Amino acid sequence: MHLRIAHLYPRRMSIYGDRGNVMTLVRRARWRDVAASVDEIECEDRLEAKRYDLFFFGGGQDQEQDTVARDLAKKGPAIAEAIRGGAAALAVCGGYQLFGRHYQPADGERLDGIGVFDVHTEAPGGAAAKGGTPERFVGNVVAAPDLGALGKDFGTTPLVGFENHSGLTFLGETARPLAHVRRGHGNNGRDRTEGCVAGSAVGTYLHGSLLPKNPHLADWLITRALRRRYKGVRLRPLEDSLERTVNESLAAGTA
Amino acid sequence: MRNAFAGILSRALAAAAKLRGGGATSLPGLAALRLDPGFIRKRAAALSGSIVITGTNGKTTTSRFIGNAFAQAGRPVVHNQSGSNLLRGIASILATTKRRGGSGRGKRAWGIFEVDEATMPDACRALKPRVVVVTNLFRDQLDRYGELKRTAEYLRTALVALPKSSTVILNADDPLVAALGQGLRCRVRYFGIEDTAHSRPALPHAADAVSDPKSGALLRYTAVFVGHLGHYRGTSLRRPKPQVRLTRFRTAGDGRVGTKDSDGAGSLLTIRSGRRTVELPLQLPGMYNAYNALAALAGAEAAKVGIAPAAEAIAGTAAVFGRQETVEVDGRHVVIGLIKNPTGANEVIRTLSETPGKKRLLVLINDNFADGRDVSWLWDTDFEALRGSKGGRIERLAVGGRRGSDMALRLKYAGFDTRDVPVYEVSGGGGRDGIDGALRQELAATPDGGTLHVFPTYTAMLELRRALTRAGHVKHYLD
């Protein structure tokens, strides 16, 4: 088996350890003798979206995010189609926002996303926070996975990570959250939801890196990605005691 | 009157804190500022002038170089050398320092202040510095400052307010820092590296300023030295021509360098400023310290310290406070390399991987406020480089600190076999002991005459130093 990963815009959109997610996907595939390869796709590159089993899209700083949003207007439809066709995806923070329906800046016109997730994001100081000072959600997050979105087999081990965002994301009517926040703020600090799941695509605000300390989510993504082209994929369990230790100490609030 | 009282109270608090064994680096200043918010402005007005040093990496080393340059020239200074670089730290030092620099009796002192980036607007308003040195801007503690661009905006706010008579020293090789030179009233001078013999082929992963601020196109680099520092060109920006420039960089590995450093870890710098050239044997390793030396030389020159005494002082400067500092403990060497962000950590890793022989390494990761609560930077740092050590492999590896397990996990995904790696944690699951215990046990595992390398984050380094101080191996830094 061969897992083909597209890392979208790694030079412009990769902060807060986002590439740790790609390392984790690659290592955990290879530890099971599944070949894994990563193509880095920049604005300057051509993208053949159909080739990939999994898309990774990280967070970025504002200026880079604008540049990427312009390029995504071209590449986006093919990516969205590949995901609808069964490819898995992990989109973090800025990547999550751009995979939503649209982004409403505090001043200026709304930016269209590619609509993988039925969510939209508002900048603080815009419609979301009239009169209030813009707040930035920064800190460790502990959230219970939404088994309706991820499936019962996912288990109840919490998702843990570090959030650092000022954009407020709201789920649309058809959207399913990734998880429910026990500690931290999540999508918008109000409805206790965190992230979004659509098919095999996961959007989230959790950095940290996310996947090394949530190996259950990493394996969920790898499994779904491989099932696009291989039948009856079941990943063999790995020795994850260190991963569990880090997950548990964050979940317990001791780290 | 208020100012005088604030000063007396601060000194009393400092003395009390020192008796208790504390560092007294911020408490007296906090008290002085509470009593008199104008304390810094009033005290600074009595100085002959001030130099402010800011930027993500290299502040403390550059400040130390400049402080020593003043001392070499016989000029008295007040200097927040403990690295306490917020307003309270500056106020503390103004309240409590004795003047340094013996032959300067009767002359008024200059202030040398290392200043945190976000504190720059307030600090410059109060200090009215004659010289400002900006070393570089890298990703560091974004959980505190938001984004790098915001950090640049803090600096811009501070710099545009400076009068014509001030001088700003900027790093020409850092596109984010060089851009700060646009539209200022004051004089701007650039420093940079011209010798491309030690350039790297590509930008490292942790590189920050990769795209042109106007067009968004990726910058083109013909040379990369440290992080995103190098020779770049964008569609709307170009690297400015530096006035203070490194024309030749030779390392101990070149076999032609005789520095004072017994480990031969230093380098030999040939620096041109205007029409003058100096040869500077630097004790501190790596190109990042060459940048610090250039920044310091340019800063000292702008404050009318001659290039010759400045170069001599920089050459005579040993490692400061955990920056590749060596401490002897019971016949063993402990080499401390502070790590706090990906770019700085990558350089510390590179220095270690170029050190010959088998190595023992202890990595201590804390996530206290001063370290940044977010440890995701560990994943942006190239720990993989430790595996392919040119000089020799890591034969023993241990981790510790509040987030020691996160560090172990990072090493696991960098391809290390972590099953035998001891995890010393202060709290949290799986841990054994604190930093004290980690040091003790790892030293016990180091043979007599051997070297233990320690990479601590900032607060882990403070804990490490307290442990070493208690054991009598390091002097208190105020002594």
XYZ file of C-alpha atoms in Angstrom:
734
model
C 0.000 0.000 0.000
C 1.074 3.540 -0.638
C -0.205 6.671 1.090
C 0.086 9.752 -1.113
C -0.009 13.029 0.793
C -0.268 16.545 -0.611
C 1.079 19.155 1.788
C -0.584 22.382 0.682
C 1.504 25.565 0.765
C 4.082 24.414 3.357
C 6.332 27.458 2.855
C 3.551 29.946 3.478
C 1.187 28.001 5.691
C 3.077 26.143 8.365
C 3.241 27.549 11.851
C 2.998 26.242 15.372
C 4.489 22.900 14.477
C 1.972 22.023 11.785
C 4.504 19.917 9.929
C 4.610 17.583 12.938
C 1.259 16.340 11.645
C 2.785 15.343 8.316
C 5.732 13.667 10.069
C 3.273 11.699 12.180
C 1.205 10.527 9.213
C 4.328 9.440 7.336
C 5.975 7.682 10.301
C 2.831 5.884 11.426
C 2.204 4.640 7.891
C 5.799 3.466 7.454
C 5.898 1.768 10.858
C 3.156 -0.476 9.391
C 5.074 -1.055 6.181
C 2.761 1.239 4.263
C 4.799 3.387 1.871
C 4.180 7.112 2.284
C 5.200 10.057 0.141
C 4.624 13.787 0.500
C 4.388 16.318 -2.323
C 4.725 19.929 -1.260
C 2.412 22.133 -3.304
C 3.071 25.888 -3.472
C 1.244 28.637 -5.361
C 3.888 28.296 -8.052
C 3.211 24.549 -8.531
C 0.627 22.653 -10.534
C -1.655 20.401 -8.514
C -3.084 17.162 -9.808
C -5.585 16.760 -6.992
C -6.894 13.350 -8.045
C -3.509 11.754 -7.297
C -3.735 12.244 -3.532
C -5.206 10.185 -0.714
C -4.746 12.875 1.905
C -4.407 16.654 1.922
C -2.718 18.511 4.742
C -3.228 22.267 5.039
C -1.725 24.173 7.983
C -2.076 27.613 9.502
C -0.326 30.788 8.404
C 0.161 34.423 9.196
C -2.247 36.974 7.706
C -0.222 38.126 4.726
C 0.603 34.607 3.590
C -3.006 33.575 4.094
C -4.154 36.277 1.645
C -1.732 35.075 -1.026
C -2.788 31.484 -0.530
C -6.495 32.388 -0.628
C -5.977 33.889 -4.102
C -4.228 30.762 -5.348
C -6.834 28.533 -3.744
C -9.486 30.169 -5.904
C -7.778 28.283 -8.765
C -6.803 24.993 -7.089
C -9.728 24.793 -4.662
C -12.443 23.229 -6.824
C -10.245 20.239 -7.723
C -9.258 19.759 -4.063
C -12.888 19.912 -2.923
C -13.845 17.405 -5.601
C -11.085 15.001 -4.552
C -12.263 15.199 -0.942
C -15.869 14.612 -1.955
C -14.542 11.619 -3.886
C -13.169 10.097 -0.678
C -9.747 11.654 -0.084
C -8.976 12.438 3.553
C -7.870 15.871 4.720
C -6.584 17.630 7.791
C -6.893 21.410 7.762
C -5.604 23.355 10.757
C -6.453 26.931 11.792
C -5.974 29.135 8.703
C -6.276 26.041 6.510
C -9.530 25.135 8.265
C -10.910 28.635 7.682
C -10.047 28.545 3.963
C -11.673 25.110 3.638
C -14.907 26.630 4.988
C -17.573 28.538 3.048
C -16.228 32.022 3.624
C -14.206 34.289 5.852
C -15.574 37.683 6.897
C -12.752 40.131 7.759
C -13.383 42.937 10.284
C -13.259 45.454 7.454
C -13.454 44.579 3.808
C -15.141 42.025 1.642
C -15.732 38.431 2.520
C -13.226 35.940 1.180
C -14.694 32.812 -0.353
C -13.409 29.472 0.926
C -13.608 26.212 -0.990
C -16.586 24.887 0.957
C -15.284 21.507 2.083
C -16.783 22.306 5.478
C -20.176 23.916 6.006
C -18.707 26.567 8.306
C -17.917 30.258 8.086
C -15.458 32.373 10.026
C -15.761 35.931 11.283
C -12.871 38.137 12.293
C -13.121 39.557 15.792
C -14.233 43.170 15.753
C -16.510 42.322 12.837
C -20.072 41.167 13.224
C -18.922 38.709 15.855
C -17.701 41.109 18.470
C -19.495 44.441 18.210
C -18.125 46.865 20.726
C -15.937 44.286 22.432
C -12.158 44.184 22.300
C -10.910 41.552 19.894
C -10.056 38.493 21.873
C -7.475 35.918 20.952
C -8.075 32.348 22.021
C -4.719 31.073 23.212
C -4.031 28.015 25.300
C -4.282 24.283 25.740
C -7.510 22.615 24.639
C -9.054 19.357 25.798
C -12.084 18.160 23.828
C -14.274 15.031 23.715
C -14.440 13.561 20.203
C -17.855 13.656 18.488
C -18.542 9.975 17.869
C -21.436 10.794 15.577
C -18.945 12.407 13.185
C -15.985 10.089 13.725
C -17.760 6.773 14.295
C -18.166 4.745 17.488
C -14.891 2.897 16.914
C -12.997 6.126 17.399
C -13.203 5.748 21.161
C -13.481 8.350 23.873
C -9.821 9.314 24.306
C -9.889 13.120 24.277
C -8.343 15.281 21.586
C -5.722 17.629 23.006
C -3.855 20.507 21.407
C -2.957 24.174 21.556
C -5.210 26.829 20.045
C -4.089 30.292 18.972
C -6.652 32.139 16.888
C -8.782 35.240 16.809
C -11.161 34.172 14.034
C -14.524 32.817 15.211
C -15.853 29.850 13.262
C -19.531 28.909 13.207
C -20.959 25.595 12.041
C -23.653 25.589 9.360
C -26.779 23.443 9.563
C -25.264 20.382 7.909
C -21.905 20.577 9.704
C -20.759 18.097 12.350
C -18.239 19.198 14.954
C -15.010 17.257 15.440
C -15.259 17.476 19.198
C -16.812 19.176 22.208
C -14.587 21.420 24.276
C -13.953 20.511 27.896
C -11.155 23.032 28.371
C -10.300 25.941 26.056
C -12.439 27.765 23.478
C -12.638 25.807 20.225
C -14.522 27.129 17.186
C -15.929 30.292 18.690
C -15.811 30.170 22.479
C -19.614 30.027 22.703
C -21.119 26.741 21.569
C -18.309 24.565 22.965
C -17.743 22.921 19.592
C -14.279 22.375 18.185
C -13.467 21.783 14.519
C -15.565 20.100 11.893
C -15.777 16.740 10.116
C -17.051 16.306 6.565
C -16.642 12.798 5.145
C -12.972 11.991 5.700
C -11.939 15.613 6.080
C -11.138 17.118 9.475
C -10.889 20.837 10.172
C -9.596 22.045 13.528
C -8.006 24.895 15.469
C -5.698 22.535 17.323
C -1.971 22.960 16.795
C 0.667 21.595 19.027
C 1.354 19.506 16.866
C -2.050 17.824 16.892
C -1.442 14.321 15.525
C 1.604 13.183 17.563
C -0.372 13.558 20.766
C -3.599 12.272 19.215
C -2.461 9.089 17.471
C -6.061 7.834 17.337
C -6.946 10.735 15.042
C -3.784 10.166 12.982
C -4.744 6.514 12.453
C -8.346 7.461 11.632
C -7.064 9.745 8.868
C -4.571 7.192 7.515
C -7.220 4.456 7.466
C -9.779 6.648 5.669
C -7.139 7.859 3.212
C -6.031 4.316 2.322
C -9.597 3.068 1.969
C -9.981 5.419 -0.969
C -7.939 2.982 -3.078
C -7.544 -0.199 -0.986
C -10.277 -2.490 0.303
C -10.663 -3.640 3.910
C -7.811 -1.587 5.349
C -7.192 -2.238 9.037
C -4.117 -0.718 10.643
C -2.174 -2.790 13.113
C -1.885 -1.186 16.569
C 1.439 0.449 17.473
C 3.288 0.831 20.744
C 1.889 4.234 21.774
C 2.736 4.561 25.467
C 4.666 7.829 24.988
C 1.865 9.300 22.869
C -0.623 8.290 25.571
C 1.492 9.844 28.321
C 1.548 13.206 26.534
C -2.166 13.035 25.721
C -3.040 12.138 29.313
C -0.869 14.780 30.941
C -2.440 17.488 28.757
C -5.927 16.113 29.347
C -5.299 16.043 33.092
C -4.083 19.623 32.987
C -0.735 18.791 34.521
C 1.271 19.909 31.506
C 11.268 63.758 45.381
C 8.973 60.991 44.258
C 11.745 59.768 41.960
C 14.331 59.795 44.730
C 12.056 57.887 47.067
C 11.256 55.339 44.346
C 14.997 54.812 43.892
C 15.704 54.310 47.604
C 12.858 51.846 48.006
C 13.995 49.875 44.951
C 17.530 49.558 46.268
C 16.227 48.344 49.612
C 14.055 45.752 47.869
C 16.969 44.627 45.717
C 19.186 44.166 48.771
C 16.460 42.210 50.527
C 15.848 39.995 47.507
C 19.552 39.298 47.134
C 19.810 38.280 50.774
C 17.050 35.784 50.141
C 19.066 34.463 47.221
C 16.743 35.765 44.520
C 17.836 37.532 41.358
C 16.257 40.916 42.185
C 15.931 41.600 38.471
C 12.402 42.936 38.368
C 10.898 43.442 41.811
C 12.668 46.749 42.605
C 11.758 48.138 39.192
C 8.155 47.135 39.622
C 8.072 49.011 42.912
C 9.768 52.076 41.426
C 7.320 52.205 38.517
C 4.353 51.790 40.819
C 5.506 54.796 42.888
C 6.499 56.878 39.901
C 5.403 55.928 36.360
C 7.893 58.495 35.020
C 10.783 56.822 36.824
C 12.581 55.479 33.727
C 12.227 58.725 31.776
C 13.645 60.808 34.634
C 16.533 58.486 35.396
C 17.348 58.028 31.691
C 17.514 61.803 31.219
C 20.490 61.844 33.586
C 22.402 59.390 31.404
C 24.819 60.521 28.737
C 22.873 58.443 26.223
C 21.247 55.060 25.766
C 21.656 52.119 23.430
C 18.714 49.793 23.055
C 19.172 46.266 21.709
C 16.148 44.320 20.539
C 15.195 41.469 18.195
C 14.257 37.822 18.653
C 17.644 36.165 19.068
C 21.030 37.456 20.188
C 19.874 40.355 22.379
C 21.746 39.254 25.478
C 24.979 38.356 23.690
C 24.962 41.540 21.580
C 24.309 43.648 24.685
C 27.157 41.947 26.479
C 29.482 42.650 23.542
C 28.496 46.329 23.565
C 28.845 46.578 27.341
C 32.349 45.135 27.119
C 33.213 47.509 24.252
C 32.306 50.462 26.464
C 34.353 49.035 29.323
C 37.314 48.535 26.976
C 37.060 52.189 25.944
C 36.951 53.200 29.604
C 33.399 54.489 29.437
C 30.977 53.885 32.316
C 27.666 52.132 31.709
C 24.506 50.935 33.370
C 23.346 47.708 31.792
C 20.478 45.255 32.392
C 22.780 42.300 31.847
C 20.613 39.788 33.638
C 18.394 39.736 30.560
C 15.400 41.125 32.456
C 14.185 43.121 29.479
C 10.696 44.411 30.277
C 10.083 47.930 31.683
C 10.406 46.666 35.238
C 13.833 45.193 34.478
C 15.012 48.478 32.962
C 13.659 50.407 35.962
C 15.354 47.957 38.324
C 18.732 48.436 36.760
C 18.377 52.227 36.723
C 17.470 52.087 40.407
C 20.066 49.643 41.620
C 23.192 49.530 39.433
C 26.525 50.844 40.323
C 28.289 52.321 37.336
C 30.667 50.029 35.531
C 33.929 50.972 33.841
C 36.617 52.146 36.234
C 38.450 54.892 34.380
C 35.223 56.706 33.620
C 35.020 58.400 36.997
C 33.273 61.711 36.763
C 31.839 60.987 33.305
C 28.153 60.375 33.023
C 27.285 56.784 32.136
C 25.607 55.429 29.040
C 22.685 53.066 29.431
C 22.818 49.731 27.599
C 19.412 48.138 27.553
C 18.279 44.856 26.143
C 14.589 45.372 25.430
C 11.805 42.883 24.724
C 10.246 43.467 21.286
C 6.727 44.180 22.524
C 8.106 46.606 25.123
C 9.947 48.652 22.484
C 7.377 51.469 21.979
C 7.132 52.198 25.727
C 10.833 51.678 26.382
C 11.936 53.997 23.553
C 9.463 56.672 24.587
C 10.953 56.653 28.084
C 14.617 56.096 27.236
C 14.897 58.265 24.082
C 17.792 56.089 22.888
C 20.611 57.540 20.786
C 21.207 54.136 19.219
C 18.831 51.231 18.550
C 20.141 47.857 17.370
C 17.730 45.309 15.860
C 19.305 41.854 15.586
C 16.678 39.776 13.747
C 13.026 38.704 13.810
C 12.184 35.032 14.089
C 9.188 33.081 15.230
C 9.252 33.147 18.989
C 6.475 32.863 21.488
C 3.735 33.696 19.022
C 1.275 32.768 21.726
C 2.315 35.969 23.431
C 2.676 38.318 20.486
C 0.264 36.859 17.954
C 2.172 37.083 14.747
C 5.629 38.041 13.578
C 4.198 40.928 11.597
C 2.769 42.347 14.793
C 6.208 42.122 16.396
C 7.590 44.089 13.435
C 4.844 46.667 13.987
C 5.900 47.158 17.619
C 9.406 47.905 16.399
C 8.178 50.222 13.651
C 6.104 52.192 16.175
C 9.215 52.628 18.303
C 11.553 53.517 15.437
C 9.402 56.088 13.600
C 9.222 58.141 16.797
C 13.009 58.452 17.083
C 14.513 61.901 16.394
C 16.891 62.685 13.525
C 19.873 62.561 15.853
C 19.366 58.854 16.682
C 20.911 55.966 14.767
C 19.168 52.712 14.000
C 21.314 49.651 13.275
C 19.498 47.032 11.217
C 20.275 43.583 9.897
C 20.468 43.862 6.108
C 20.209 40.078 5.741
C 16.821 39.879 7.469
C 14.113 41.070 5.063
C 11.702 41.831 7.922
C 14.286 43.875 9.832
C 15.775 45.606 6.788
C 12.286 46.804 5.775
C 12.089 48.711 9.083
C 14.662 51.156 7.674
C 12.113 52.630 5.249
C 10.636 56.032 6.109
C 12.542 56.780 9.313
C 13.689 60.259 10.288
C 16.839 59.026 11.973
C 20.087 57.737 10.503
C 20.003 54.077 9.424
C 23.010 51.783 9.167
C 22.970 48.164 8.070
C 25.143 45.198 8.944
C 25.347 41.929 7.043
C 27.391 38.980 5.900
C 29.090 39.274 2.502
C 31.161 36.075 2.584
C 28.956 33.391 1.010
C 31.409 30.499 1.456
C 29.400 29.132 4.416
C 25.993 29.630 2.867
C 23.437 26.828 3.003
C 21.763 25.481 -0.086
C 18.159 26.114 0.958
C 15.963 27.809 3.511
C 15.385 25.629 6.578
C 11.859 24.641 7.480
C 11.671 27.207 10.277
C 12.313 30.130 7.903
C 9.844 32.943 8.449
C 9.953 35.830 6.034
C 9.610 33.855 2.870
C 7.414 36.054 0.728
C 7.463 39.546 -0.682
C 5.310 41.878 1.427
C 3.673 43.488 -1.638
C 3.307 40.771 -4.264
C 3.286 37.688 -2.028
C 5.812 36.005 -4.341
C 8.411 33.859 -2.575
C 11.709 35.663 -1.998
C 14.629 34.381 -4.032
C 17.753 33.583 -2.038
C 21.241 33.312 -3.465
C 22.703 32.630 -0.011
C 21.205 31.510 3.334
C 23.139 31.826 6.600
C 20.844 31.463 9.624
C 17.065 30.880 9.425
C 15.771 33.296 6.788
C 18.868 35.531 7.047
C 20.801 35.741 3.809
C 21.019 37.343 0.390
C 17.474 37.706 -0.890
C 15.548 39.519 -3.507
C 11.820 40.014 -3.863
C 9.664 41.730 -6.445
C 9.339 44.871 -4.312
C 12.325 44.642 -1.994
C 16.075 44.129 -2.143
C 18.686 43.493 0.463
C 20.244 46.868 1.335
C 23.998 47.208 1.008
C 25.439 46.888 4.515
C 27.928 49.461 5.830
C 29.293 47.090 8.467
C 29.995 43.825 6.723
C 31.547 40.461 7.317
C 33.852 39.958 4.364
C 35.372 36.699 5.542
C 34.182 34.003 7.935
C 36.489 31.175 8.956
C 35.680 28.492 11.508
C 37.983 26.514 13.715
C 37.214 23.604 11.414
C 39.000 25.426 8.604
C 42.215 24.699 10.498
C 43.487 28.242 10.168
C 41.974 29.765 13.252
C 43.673 30.227 16.576
C 41.080 31.600 18.954
C 41.340 31.863 22.688
C 38.699 29.207 23.095
C 40.210 25.968 24.264
C 37.614 23.875 22.431
C 38.422 25.661 19.191
C 34.706 26.266 18.726
C 35.043 29.899 17.705
C 35.593 31.618 14.392
C 37.746 34.282 12.801
C 35.855 37.250 11.406
C 37.122 39.826 8.945
C 34.887 42.855 9.268
C 34.867 46.020 7.185
C 33.196 49.189 8.352
C 33.539 52.019 5.901
C 37.192 51.883 4.882
C 38.420 50.223 8.056
C 39.026 46.497 8.420
C 39.393 44.497 11.628
C 40.264 40.856 12.225
C 38.177 39.553 15.088
C 38.844 36.129 16.638
C 35.465 35.256 18.147
C 35.267 32.781 21.024
C 31.603 32.063 20.504
C 30.649 29.530 17.844
C 28.443 29.753 14.792
C 27.323 32.286 12.238
C 24.598 33.515 14.579
C 27.307 34.815 16.883
C 29.036 36.434 13.907
C 25.783 38.371 13.397
C 25.814 39.348 17.076
C 29.392 40.602 16.718
C 28.499 42.654 13.616
C 25.457 44.147 15.355
C 27.502 45.014 18.425
C 30.347 46.537 16.430
C 27.920 48.714 14.468
C 26.126 49.702 17.678
C 29.337 50.564 19.513
C 30.592 52.591 16.536
C 27.353 54.582 16.479
C 27.958 55.428 20.146
C 31.462 56.648 19.255
C 33.322 53.704 20.706
C 36.269 53.109 18.388
C 36.179 50.035 16.177
C 39.520 48.795 17.569
C 38.573 48.695 21.276
C 35.130 47.383 20.339
C 36.596 44.507 18.320
C 39.068 43.721 21.087
C 36.287 43.640 23.673
C 34.106 41.387 21.515
C 37.033 39.030 20.950
C 37.576 38.875 24.704
C 33.959 38.029 25.501
C 33.200 34.514 26.689
C 29.784 32.913 26.480
C 27.064 34.551 28.537
C 24.457 33.036 30.731
C 23.623 29.720 29.155
C 24.620 30.607 25.614
C 27.103 27.807 24.953
C 28.475 28.402 28.422
C 30.735 25.726 29.936
C 30.606 24.936 33.650
C 32.944 22.503 35.408
C 31.206 20.081 37.758
C 33.178 17.442 39.660
C 35.642 16.908 36.847
C 32.957 16.927 34.153
C 32.066 19.675 31.695
C 28.484 20.859 31.403
C 27.899 22.841 28.208
C 24.635 24.794 28.337
C 22.971 25.806 25.059
C 19.766 27.782 25.621
C 16.984 26.897 23.179
C 13.809 28.946 22.917
C 12.647 29.021 19.314
C 13.214 26.992 16.136
C 15.895 29.172 14.547
C 17.982 29.534 17.688
C 17.551 25.861 18.531
C 18.574 24.830 15.000
C 21.848 26.737 15.421
C 22.520 25.163 18.823
C 21.823 21.734 17.296
C 24.102 22.505 14.371
C 26.914 23.558 16.704
C 26.578 20.320 18.675
C 26.373 18.130 15.597
C 29.625 19.661 14.333
C 31.381 18.932 17.643
C 33.598 15.877 17.266
C 33.273 12.727 19.385
C 30.422 10.820 20.972
C 28.035 13.051 22.839
C 25.702 12.985 25.821
C 22.694 15.291 25.636
C 20.001 16.335 28.098
C 17.105 18.412 26.682
C 14.994 20.300 29.248
C 11.668 21.703 28.037
C 9.501 23.924 30.226
C 6.312 25.705 29.183
C 6.165 28.454 31.776
C 5.062 31.930 30.675
C 8.616 33.109 29.970
C 9.217 30.048 27.778
C 5.914 30.408 25.935
C 3.093 28.082 26.936
C 3.011 26.555 23.469
C 5.603 23.840 22.816
C 4.666 23.321 19.164
C 7.951 24.999 18.194
C 9.635 21.702 19.036
C 8.011 20.349 15.858
C 9.370 23.241 13.778
C 12.892 22.576 15.044
C 15.143 20.203 13.122
C 16.035 17.681 15.831
C 16.549 15.244 12.945
C 19.931 16.961 12.456
C 21.127 15.361 15.716
C 20.934 11.951 14.079
C 23.237 12.728 11.204
C 25.931 14.324 13.353
C 29.004 15.021 11.247
C 31.262 15.003 14.283
C 29.994 11.832 15.916
C 26.797 10.366 17.218
C 24.733 11.041 20.317
C 25.458 8.076 22.552
C 23.161 9.025 25.398
C 20.017 11.098 25.282
C 17.733 12.194 28.109
C 14.861 14.660 28.404
C 13.230 16.552 31.226
C 11.300 19.625 32.335
C 7.562 20.196 32.544
C 7.129 19.048 28.948
C 9.845 16.414 28.890
C 7.430 13.821 27.480
C 6.566 16.115 24.568
C 10.281 16.334 23.849
C 10.640 12.553 23.977
C 7.730 12.282 21.545
C 9.398 14.770 19.211
C 12.569 12.650 19.236
C 10.555 9.502 18.562
C 9.102 11.066 15.403
C 12.556 12.358 14.462
C 13.528 8.697 14.218
C 15.280 8.101 17.548
C 14.675 4.926 19.515
C 13.167 6.533 22.603
C 12.497 3.367 24.589
C 15.693 3.842 26.612
C 15.513 7.635 26.883
C 14.994 8.699 30.506
C 12.188 11.242 30.962
C 12.711 13.456 34.016
C 9.547 15.443 34.565
C 8.672 18.016 37.174
C 5.017 17.162 36.976
C 2.786 15.108 34.753
C 2.756 11.431 34.065
C 5.747 9.208 33.572
C 8.203 11.602 35.157
C 10.847 10.751 37.692
C 12.339 13.877 39.141
C 12.911 17.611 38.662
C 15.677 19.376 36.789
C 17.919 19.053 39.823
C 17.567 15.294 39.697
C 17.931 15.172 35.915
C 21.257 16.987 36.166
C 22.461 14.806 39.026
C 21.604 11.534 37.327
C 22.924 12.519 33.913
C 26.180 13.737 35.469
C 26.482 10.401 37.231
C 26.170 8.760 33.806
C 28.929 10.991 32.392
C 32.475 9.653 32.824
C 35.147 11.681 34.607
C 36.548 14.289 32.198
C 33.549 13.835 29.902
C 31.068 16.416 28.637
C 27.332 16.631 29.189
C 25.504 18.925 26.762
C 22.308 20.472 28.111
C 19.697 22.242 25.962
C 17.325 24.028 28.370
C 14.482 26.429 27.641
C 14.712 29.772 29.435
C 13.097 28.888 32.766
C 14.696 25.431 32.680
C 18.043 27.204 32.334
C 17.263 29.350 35.381
C 16.433 26.187 37.349
C 19.577 24.532 36.070
C 21.662 27.497 37.165
C 20.050 27.522 40.576
C 20.950 23.853 40.923
C 24.533 24.575 39.827
C 24.735 27.630 42.084
C 23.547 25.642 45.084
C 26.230 23.083 44.339
C 28.757 25.945 44.221
C 29.661 25.602 40.545
C 28.424 28.950 39.217
C 28.541 32.350 40.793
C 25.359 34.316 41.238
C 25.097 36.481 38.143
C 24.867 39.727 40.100
C 28.179 39.050 41.836
